[in-house]
CSV table of N, CA and C in Angstrom, one decimal:
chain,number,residue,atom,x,y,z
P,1,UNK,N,0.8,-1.2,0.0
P,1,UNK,CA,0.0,0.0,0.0
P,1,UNK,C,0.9,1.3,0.0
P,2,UNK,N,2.0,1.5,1.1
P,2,UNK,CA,3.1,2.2,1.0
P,2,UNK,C,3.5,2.9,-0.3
P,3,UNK,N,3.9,1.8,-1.2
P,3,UNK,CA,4.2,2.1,-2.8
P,3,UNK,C,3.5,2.4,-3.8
P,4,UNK,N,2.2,2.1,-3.5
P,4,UNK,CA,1.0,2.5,-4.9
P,4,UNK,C,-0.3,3.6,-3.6
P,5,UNK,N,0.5,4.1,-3.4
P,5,UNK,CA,-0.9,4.7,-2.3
P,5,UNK,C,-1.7,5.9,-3.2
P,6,UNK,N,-0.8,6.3,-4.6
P,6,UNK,CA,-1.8,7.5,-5.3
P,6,UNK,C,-2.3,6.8,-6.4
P,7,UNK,N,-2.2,4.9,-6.6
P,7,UNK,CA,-2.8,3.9,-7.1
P,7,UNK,C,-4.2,4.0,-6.7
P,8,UNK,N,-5.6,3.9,-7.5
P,8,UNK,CA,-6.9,4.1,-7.2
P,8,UNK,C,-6.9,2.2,-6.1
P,9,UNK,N,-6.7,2.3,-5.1
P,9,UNK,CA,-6.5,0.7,-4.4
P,9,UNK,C,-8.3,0.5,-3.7
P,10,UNK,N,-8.6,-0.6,-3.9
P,10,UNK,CA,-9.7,-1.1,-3.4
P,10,UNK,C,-9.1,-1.9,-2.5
P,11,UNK,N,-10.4,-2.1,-1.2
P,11,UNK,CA,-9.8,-3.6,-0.3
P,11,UNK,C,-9.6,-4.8,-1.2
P,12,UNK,N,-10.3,-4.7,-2.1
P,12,UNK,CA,-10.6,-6.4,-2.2
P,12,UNK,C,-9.5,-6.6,-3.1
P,13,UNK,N,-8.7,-5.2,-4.0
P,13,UNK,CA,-7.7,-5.4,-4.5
P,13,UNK,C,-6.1,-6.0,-3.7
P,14,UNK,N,-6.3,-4.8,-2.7
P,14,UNK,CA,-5.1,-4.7,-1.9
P,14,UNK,C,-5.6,-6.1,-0.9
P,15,UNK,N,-6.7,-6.7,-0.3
P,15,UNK,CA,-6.5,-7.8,0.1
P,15,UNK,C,-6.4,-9.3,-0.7
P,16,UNK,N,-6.3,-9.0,-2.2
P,16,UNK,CA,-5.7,-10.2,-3.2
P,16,UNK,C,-4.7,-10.3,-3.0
P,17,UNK,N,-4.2,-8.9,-3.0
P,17,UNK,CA,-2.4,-9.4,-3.2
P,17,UNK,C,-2.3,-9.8,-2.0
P,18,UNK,N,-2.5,-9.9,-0.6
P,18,UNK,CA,-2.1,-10.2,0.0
P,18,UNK,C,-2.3,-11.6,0.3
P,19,UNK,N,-3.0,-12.3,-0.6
P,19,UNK,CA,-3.9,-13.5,-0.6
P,19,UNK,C,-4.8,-13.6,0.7
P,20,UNK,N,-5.3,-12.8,1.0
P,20,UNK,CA,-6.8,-12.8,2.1
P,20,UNK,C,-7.9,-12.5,1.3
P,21,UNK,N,-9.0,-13.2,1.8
P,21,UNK,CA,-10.8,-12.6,1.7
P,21,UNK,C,-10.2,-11.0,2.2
P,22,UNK,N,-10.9,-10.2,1.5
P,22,UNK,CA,-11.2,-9.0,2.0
P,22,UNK,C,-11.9,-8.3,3.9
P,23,UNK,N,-12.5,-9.7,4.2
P,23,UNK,CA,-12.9,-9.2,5.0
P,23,UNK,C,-11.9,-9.8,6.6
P,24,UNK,N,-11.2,-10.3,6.0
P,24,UNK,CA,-9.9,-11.4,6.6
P,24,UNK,C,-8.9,-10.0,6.7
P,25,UNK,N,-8.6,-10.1,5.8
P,25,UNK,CA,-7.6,-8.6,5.6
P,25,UNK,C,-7.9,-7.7,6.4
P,26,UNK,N,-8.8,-7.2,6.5
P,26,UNK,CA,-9.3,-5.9,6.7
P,26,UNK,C,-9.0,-6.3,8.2
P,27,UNK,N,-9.9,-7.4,9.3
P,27,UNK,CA,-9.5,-7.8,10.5
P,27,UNK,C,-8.3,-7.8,10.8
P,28,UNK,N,-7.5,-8.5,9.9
P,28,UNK,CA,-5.8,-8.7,10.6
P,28,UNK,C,-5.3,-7.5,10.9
P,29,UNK,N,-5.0,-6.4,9.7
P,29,UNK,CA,-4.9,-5.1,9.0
P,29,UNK,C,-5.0,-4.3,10.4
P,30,UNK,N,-6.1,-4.5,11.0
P,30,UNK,CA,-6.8,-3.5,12.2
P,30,UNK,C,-6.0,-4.3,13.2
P,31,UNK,N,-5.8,-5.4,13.2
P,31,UNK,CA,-5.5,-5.9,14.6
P,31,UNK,C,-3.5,-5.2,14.3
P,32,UNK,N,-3.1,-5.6,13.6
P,32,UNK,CA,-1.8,-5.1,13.4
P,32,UNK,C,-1.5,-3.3,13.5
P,33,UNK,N,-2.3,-3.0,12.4
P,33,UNK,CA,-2.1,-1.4,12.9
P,33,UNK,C,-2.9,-0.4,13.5
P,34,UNK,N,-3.5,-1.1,14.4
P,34,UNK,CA,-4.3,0.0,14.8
P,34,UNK,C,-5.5,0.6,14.1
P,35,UNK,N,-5.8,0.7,12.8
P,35,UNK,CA,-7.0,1.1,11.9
P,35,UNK,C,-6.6,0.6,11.1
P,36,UNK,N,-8.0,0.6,10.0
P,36,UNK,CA,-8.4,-0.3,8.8
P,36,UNK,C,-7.7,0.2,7.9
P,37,UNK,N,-7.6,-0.6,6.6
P,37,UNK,CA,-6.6,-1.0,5.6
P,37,UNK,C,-7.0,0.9,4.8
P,38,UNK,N,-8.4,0.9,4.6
P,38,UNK,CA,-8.6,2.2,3.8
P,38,UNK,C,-8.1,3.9,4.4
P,39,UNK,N,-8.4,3.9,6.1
P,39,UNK,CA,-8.0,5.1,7.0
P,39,UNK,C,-6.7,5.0,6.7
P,40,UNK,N,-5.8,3.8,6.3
P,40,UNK,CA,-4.3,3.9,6.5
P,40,UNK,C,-4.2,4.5,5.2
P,41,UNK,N,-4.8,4.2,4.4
P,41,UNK,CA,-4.0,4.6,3.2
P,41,UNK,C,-4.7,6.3,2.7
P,42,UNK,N,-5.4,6.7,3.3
P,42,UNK,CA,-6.1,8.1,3.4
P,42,UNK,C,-5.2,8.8,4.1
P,43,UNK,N,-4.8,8.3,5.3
P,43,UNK,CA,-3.3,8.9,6.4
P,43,UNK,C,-2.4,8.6,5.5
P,44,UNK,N,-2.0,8.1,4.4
P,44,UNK,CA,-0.6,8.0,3.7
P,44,UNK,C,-1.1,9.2,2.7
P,45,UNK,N,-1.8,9.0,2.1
P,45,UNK,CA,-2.4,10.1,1.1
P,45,UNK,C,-2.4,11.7,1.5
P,46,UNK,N,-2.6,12.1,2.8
P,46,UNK,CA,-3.0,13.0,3.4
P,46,UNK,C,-1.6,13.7,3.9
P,47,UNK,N,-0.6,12.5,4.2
P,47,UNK,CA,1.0,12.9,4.9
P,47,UNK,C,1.2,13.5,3.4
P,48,UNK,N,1.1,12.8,2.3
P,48,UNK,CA,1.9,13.3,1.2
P,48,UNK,C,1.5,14.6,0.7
P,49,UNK,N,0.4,15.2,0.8
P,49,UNK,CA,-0.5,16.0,0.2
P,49,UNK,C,0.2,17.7,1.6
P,50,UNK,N,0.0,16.9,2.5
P,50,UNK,CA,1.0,18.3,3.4
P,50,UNK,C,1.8,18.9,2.5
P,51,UNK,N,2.7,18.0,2.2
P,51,UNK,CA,4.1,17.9,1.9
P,51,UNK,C,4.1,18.7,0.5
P,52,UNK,N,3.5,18.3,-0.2
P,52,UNK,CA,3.0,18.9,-1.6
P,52,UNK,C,2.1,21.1,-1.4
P,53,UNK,N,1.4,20.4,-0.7
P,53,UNK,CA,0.9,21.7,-0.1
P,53,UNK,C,1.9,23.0,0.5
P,54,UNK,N,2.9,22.5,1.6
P,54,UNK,CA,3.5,23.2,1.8
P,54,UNK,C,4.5,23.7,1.3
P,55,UNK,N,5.0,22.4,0.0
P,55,UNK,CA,6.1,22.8,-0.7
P,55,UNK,C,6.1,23.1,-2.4
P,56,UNK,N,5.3,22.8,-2.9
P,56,UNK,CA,5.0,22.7,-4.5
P,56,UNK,C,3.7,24.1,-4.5
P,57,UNK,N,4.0,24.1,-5.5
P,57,UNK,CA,3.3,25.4,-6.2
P,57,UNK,C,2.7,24.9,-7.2
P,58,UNK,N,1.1,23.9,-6.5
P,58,UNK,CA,0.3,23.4,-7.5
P,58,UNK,C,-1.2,23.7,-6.6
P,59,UNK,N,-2.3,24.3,-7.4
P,59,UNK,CA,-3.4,23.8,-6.7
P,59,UNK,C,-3.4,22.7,-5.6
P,60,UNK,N,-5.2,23.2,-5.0
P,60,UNK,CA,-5.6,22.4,-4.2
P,60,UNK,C,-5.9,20.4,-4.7
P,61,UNK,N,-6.6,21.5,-6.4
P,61,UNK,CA,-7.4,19.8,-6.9
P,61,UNK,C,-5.7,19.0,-7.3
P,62,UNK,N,-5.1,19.5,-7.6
P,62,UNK,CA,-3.8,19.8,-8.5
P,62,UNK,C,-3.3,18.3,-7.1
P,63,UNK,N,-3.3,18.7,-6.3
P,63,UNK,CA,-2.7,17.6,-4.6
P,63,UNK,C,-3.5,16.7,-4.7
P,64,UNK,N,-4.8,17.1,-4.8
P,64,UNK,CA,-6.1,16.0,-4.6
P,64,UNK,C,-5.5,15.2,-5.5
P,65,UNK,N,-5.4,15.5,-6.7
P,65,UNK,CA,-5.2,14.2,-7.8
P,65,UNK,C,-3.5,13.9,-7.4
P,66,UNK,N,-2.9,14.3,-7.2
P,66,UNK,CA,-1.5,13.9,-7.0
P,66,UNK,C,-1.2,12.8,-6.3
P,67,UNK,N,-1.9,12.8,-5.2
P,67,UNK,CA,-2.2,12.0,-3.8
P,67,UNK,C,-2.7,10.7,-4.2
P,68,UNK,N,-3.6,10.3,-5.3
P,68,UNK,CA,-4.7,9.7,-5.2
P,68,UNK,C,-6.2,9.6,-4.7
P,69,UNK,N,-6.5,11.0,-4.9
P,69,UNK,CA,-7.8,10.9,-4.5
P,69,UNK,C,-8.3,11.6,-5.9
P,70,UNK,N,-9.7,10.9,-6.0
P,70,UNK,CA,-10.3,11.2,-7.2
P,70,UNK,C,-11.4,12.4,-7.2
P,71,UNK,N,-11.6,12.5,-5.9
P,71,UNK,CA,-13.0,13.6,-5.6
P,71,UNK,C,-12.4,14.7,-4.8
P,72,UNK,N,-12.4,15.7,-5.2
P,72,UNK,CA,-12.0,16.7,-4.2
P,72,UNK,C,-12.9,16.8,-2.9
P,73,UNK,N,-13.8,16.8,-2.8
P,73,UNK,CA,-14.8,16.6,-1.7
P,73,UNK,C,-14.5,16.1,-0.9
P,74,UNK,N,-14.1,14.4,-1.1
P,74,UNK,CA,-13.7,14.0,-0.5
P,74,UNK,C,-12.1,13.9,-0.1
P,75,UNK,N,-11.5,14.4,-0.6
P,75,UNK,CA,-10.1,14.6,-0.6
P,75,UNK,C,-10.0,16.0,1.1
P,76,UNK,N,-10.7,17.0,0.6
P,76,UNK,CA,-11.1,18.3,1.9
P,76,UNK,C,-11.6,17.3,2.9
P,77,UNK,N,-12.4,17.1,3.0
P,77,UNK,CA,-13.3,16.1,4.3
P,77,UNK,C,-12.1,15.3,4.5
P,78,UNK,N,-11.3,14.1,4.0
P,78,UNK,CA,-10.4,13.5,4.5
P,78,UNK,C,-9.2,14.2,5.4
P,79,UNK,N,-9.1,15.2,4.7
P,79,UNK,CA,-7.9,16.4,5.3
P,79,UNK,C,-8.0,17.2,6.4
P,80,UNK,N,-9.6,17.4,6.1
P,80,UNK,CA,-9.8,18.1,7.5
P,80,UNK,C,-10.2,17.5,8.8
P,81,UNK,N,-10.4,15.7,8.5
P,81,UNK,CA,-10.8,15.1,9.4
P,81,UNK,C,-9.2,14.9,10.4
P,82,UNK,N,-8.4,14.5,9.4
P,82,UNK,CA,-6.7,14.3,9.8
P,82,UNK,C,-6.0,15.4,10.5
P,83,UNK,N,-6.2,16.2,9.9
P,83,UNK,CA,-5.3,17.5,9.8
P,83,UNK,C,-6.1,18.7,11.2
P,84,UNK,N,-7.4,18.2,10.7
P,84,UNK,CA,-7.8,19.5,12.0
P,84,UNK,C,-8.5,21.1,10.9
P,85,UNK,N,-7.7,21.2,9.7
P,85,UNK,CA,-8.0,22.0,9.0
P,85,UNK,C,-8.0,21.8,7.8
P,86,UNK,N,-9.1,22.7,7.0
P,86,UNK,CA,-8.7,22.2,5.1
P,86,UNK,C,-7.7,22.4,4.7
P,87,UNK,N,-7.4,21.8,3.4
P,87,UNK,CA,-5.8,22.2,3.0
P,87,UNK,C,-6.2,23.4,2.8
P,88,UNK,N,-6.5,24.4,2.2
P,88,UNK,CA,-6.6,25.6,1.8
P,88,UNK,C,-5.9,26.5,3.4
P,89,UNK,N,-6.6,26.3,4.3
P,89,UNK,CA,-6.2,27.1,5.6
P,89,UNK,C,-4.9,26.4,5.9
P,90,UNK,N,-4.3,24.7,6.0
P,90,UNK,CA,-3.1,24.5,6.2
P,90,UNK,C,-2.3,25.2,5.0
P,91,UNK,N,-2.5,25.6,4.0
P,91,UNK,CA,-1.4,25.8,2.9
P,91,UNK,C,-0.7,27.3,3.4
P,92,UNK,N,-2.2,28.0,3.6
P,92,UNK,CA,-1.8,29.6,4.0
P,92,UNK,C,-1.2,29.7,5.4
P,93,UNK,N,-1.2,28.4,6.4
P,93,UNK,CA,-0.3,28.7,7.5
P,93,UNK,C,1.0,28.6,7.0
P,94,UNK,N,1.2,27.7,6.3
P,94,UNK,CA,2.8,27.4,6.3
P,94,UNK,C,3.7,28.0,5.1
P,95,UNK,N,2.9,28.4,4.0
P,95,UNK,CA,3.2,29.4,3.4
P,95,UNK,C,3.5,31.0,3.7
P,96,UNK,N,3.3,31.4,5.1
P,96,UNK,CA,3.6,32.7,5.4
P,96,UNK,C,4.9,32.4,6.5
P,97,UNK,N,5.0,31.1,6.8
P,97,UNK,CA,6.0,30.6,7.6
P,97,UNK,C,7.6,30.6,7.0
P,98,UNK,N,7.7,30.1,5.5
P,98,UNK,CA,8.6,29.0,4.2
P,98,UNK,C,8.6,30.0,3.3
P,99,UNK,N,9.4,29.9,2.6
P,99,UNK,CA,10.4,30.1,1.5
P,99,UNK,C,9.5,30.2,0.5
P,100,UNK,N,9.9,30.0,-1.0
P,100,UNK,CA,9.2,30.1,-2.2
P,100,UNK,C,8.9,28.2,-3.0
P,101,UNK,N,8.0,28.2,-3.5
P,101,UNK,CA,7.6,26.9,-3.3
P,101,UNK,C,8.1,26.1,-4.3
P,102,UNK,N,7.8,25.0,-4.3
P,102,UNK,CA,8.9,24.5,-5.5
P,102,UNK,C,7.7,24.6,-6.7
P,103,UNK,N,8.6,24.7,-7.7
P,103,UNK,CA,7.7,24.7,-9.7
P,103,UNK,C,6.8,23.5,-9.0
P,104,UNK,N,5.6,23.2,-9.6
P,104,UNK,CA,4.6,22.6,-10.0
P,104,UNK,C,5.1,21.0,-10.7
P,105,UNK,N,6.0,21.5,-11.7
P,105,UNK,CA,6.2,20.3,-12.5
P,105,UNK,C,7.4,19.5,-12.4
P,106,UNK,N,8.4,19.8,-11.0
P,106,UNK,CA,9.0,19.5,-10.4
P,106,UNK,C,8.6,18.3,-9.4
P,107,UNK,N,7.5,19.0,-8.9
P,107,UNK,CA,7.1,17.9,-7.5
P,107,UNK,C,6.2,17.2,-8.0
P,108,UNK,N,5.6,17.0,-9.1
P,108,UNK,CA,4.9,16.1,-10.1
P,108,UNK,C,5.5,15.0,-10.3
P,109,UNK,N,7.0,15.3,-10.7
P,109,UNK,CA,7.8,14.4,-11.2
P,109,UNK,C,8.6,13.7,-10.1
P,110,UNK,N,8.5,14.3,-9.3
P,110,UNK,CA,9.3,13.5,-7.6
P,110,UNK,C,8.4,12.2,-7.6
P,111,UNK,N,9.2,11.0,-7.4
P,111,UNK,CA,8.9,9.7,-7.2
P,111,UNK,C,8.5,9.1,-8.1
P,112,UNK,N,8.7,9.6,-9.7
P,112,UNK,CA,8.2,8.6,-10.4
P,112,UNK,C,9.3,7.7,-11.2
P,113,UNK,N,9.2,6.8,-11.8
P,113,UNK,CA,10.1,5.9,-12.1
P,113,UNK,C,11.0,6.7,-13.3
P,114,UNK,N,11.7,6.1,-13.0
P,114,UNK,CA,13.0,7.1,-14.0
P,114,UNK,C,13.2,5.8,-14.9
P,115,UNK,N,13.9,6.2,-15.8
P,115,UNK,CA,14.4,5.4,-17.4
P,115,UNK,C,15.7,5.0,-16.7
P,116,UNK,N,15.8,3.7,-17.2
P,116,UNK,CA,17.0,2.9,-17.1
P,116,UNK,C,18.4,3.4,-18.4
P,117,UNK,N,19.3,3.9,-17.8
P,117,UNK,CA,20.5,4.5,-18.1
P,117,UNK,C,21.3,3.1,-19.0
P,118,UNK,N,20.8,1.9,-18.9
P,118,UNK,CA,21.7,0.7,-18.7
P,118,UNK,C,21.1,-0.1,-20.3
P,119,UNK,N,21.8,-0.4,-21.3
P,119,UNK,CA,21.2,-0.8,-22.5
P,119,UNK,C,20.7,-2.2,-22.3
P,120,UNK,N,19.5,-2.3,-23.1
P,120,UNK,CA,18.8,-3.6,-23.0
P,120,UNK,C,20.1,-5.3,-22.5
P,121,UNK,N,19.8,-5.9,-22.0
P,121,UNK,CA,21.1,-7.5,-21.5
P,121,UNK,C,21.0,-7.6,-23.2
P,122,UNK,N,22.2,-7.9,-23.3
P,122,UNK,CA,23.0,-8.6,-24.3
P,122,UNK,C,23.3,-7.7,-25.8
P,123,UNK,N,22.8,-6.6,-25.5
P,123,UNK,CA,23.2,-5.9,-26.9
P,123,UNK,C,24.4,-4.7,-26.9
P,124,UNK,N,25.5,-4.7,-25.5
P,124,UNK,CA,26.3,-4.4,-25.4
P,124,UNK,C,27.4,-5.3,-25.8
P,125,UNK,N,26.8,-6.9,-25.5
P,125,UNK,CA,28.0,-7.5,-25.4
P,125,UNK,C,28.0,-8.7,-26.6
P,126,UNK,N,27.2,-8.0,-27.7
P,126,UNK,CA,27.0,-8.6,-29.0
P,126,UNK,C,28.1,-7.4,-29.8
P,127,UNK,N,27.9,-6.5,-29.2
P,127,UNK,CA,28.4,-4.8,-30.4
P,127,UNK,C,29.7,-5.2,-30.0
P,128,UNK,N,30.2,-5.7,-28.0
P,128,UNK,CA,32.3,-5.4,-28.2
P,128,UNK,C,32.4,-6.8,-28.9
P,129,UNK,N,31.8,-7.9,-28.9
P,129,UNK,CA,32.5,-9.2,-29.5
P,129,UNK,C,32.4,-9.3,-30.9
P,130,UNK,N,31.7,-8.3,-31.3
P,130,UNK,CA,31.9,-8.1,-33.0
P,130,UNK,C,30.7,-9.2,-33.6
P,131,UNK,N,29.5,-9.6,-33.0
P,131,UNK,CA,28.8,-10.7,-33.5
P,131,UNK,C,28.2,-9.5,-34.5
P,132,UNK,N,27.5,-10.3,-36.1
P,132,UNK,CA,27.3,-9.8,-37.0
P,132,UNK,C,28.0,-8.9,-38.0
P,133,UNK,N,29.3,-8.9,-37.8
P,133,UNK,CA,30.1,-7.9,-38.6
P,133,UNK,C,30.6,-8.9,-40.2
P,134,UNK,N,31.5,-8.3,-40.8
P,134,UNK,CA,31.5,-8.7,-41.9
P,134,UNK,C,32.2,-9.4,-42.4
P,135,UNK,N,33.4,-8.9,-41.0
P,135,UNK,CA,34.9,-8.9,-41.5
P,135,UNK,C,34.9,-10.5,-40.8
């Protein structure tokens, strides 16, 4: 859940992978951490969305979708239940607190998979041994 938390995750998704019934999952899930599989991943979504808020220079919906949440509605209601306040009022606390925010298209791109620098296995080591040449 950790690694796909702005993945749209269902229980019954995230309790396949783990090979449990959904409602098996969801029991163990609670007995281990303290709240249910979905509150946790709303509290991962909601830590990341601070972070974005306080530091990126993107809208409100702009975090809502960044995070993984699909409804802004519900994205505010989740934040204010967590947080104590909407993002809109946390943004303007910590914005008169901090520095200048980062670009928008900057912190978009924080955490996504980067391109392998490293050429496909075996077509380095067909080009030094000379396979296909003429001579």
């Amino acid at each position: 859940m950790d690694a796909h938390f702005t993945d749209p995750l269902t229980l019954a998704e995230v309790a396949d992978v783990a090979g449990y019934s959904p409602f098996h999952f969801a029991r163990a899930f609670a007995a281990a951490f303290g709240t249910s599989p979905m509150a946790y991943l709303a509290t991962r979504r909601v830590e990341r969305a601070k972070t974005l808020l306080r530091t990126a220079n993107l809208t409100v919906t702009e975090v809502c979708h960044a995070v993984g949440f699909t409804s802004l509605g519900t994205f505010s209601a989740r934040f204010r239940a967590i947080v104590g306040v909407t993002p809109t009022a946390y943004r303007a606390e910590h914005v008169r607190a901090g520095g200048p925010p980062v670009p928008g298209c900057f912190a978009l791109a924080w955490g996504q998979p980067q391109p392998s620098t490293r050429p496909p296995s075996g077509t380095a080591r067909s080009e030094k041994q000379g396979h296909g040449d003429a001579s």
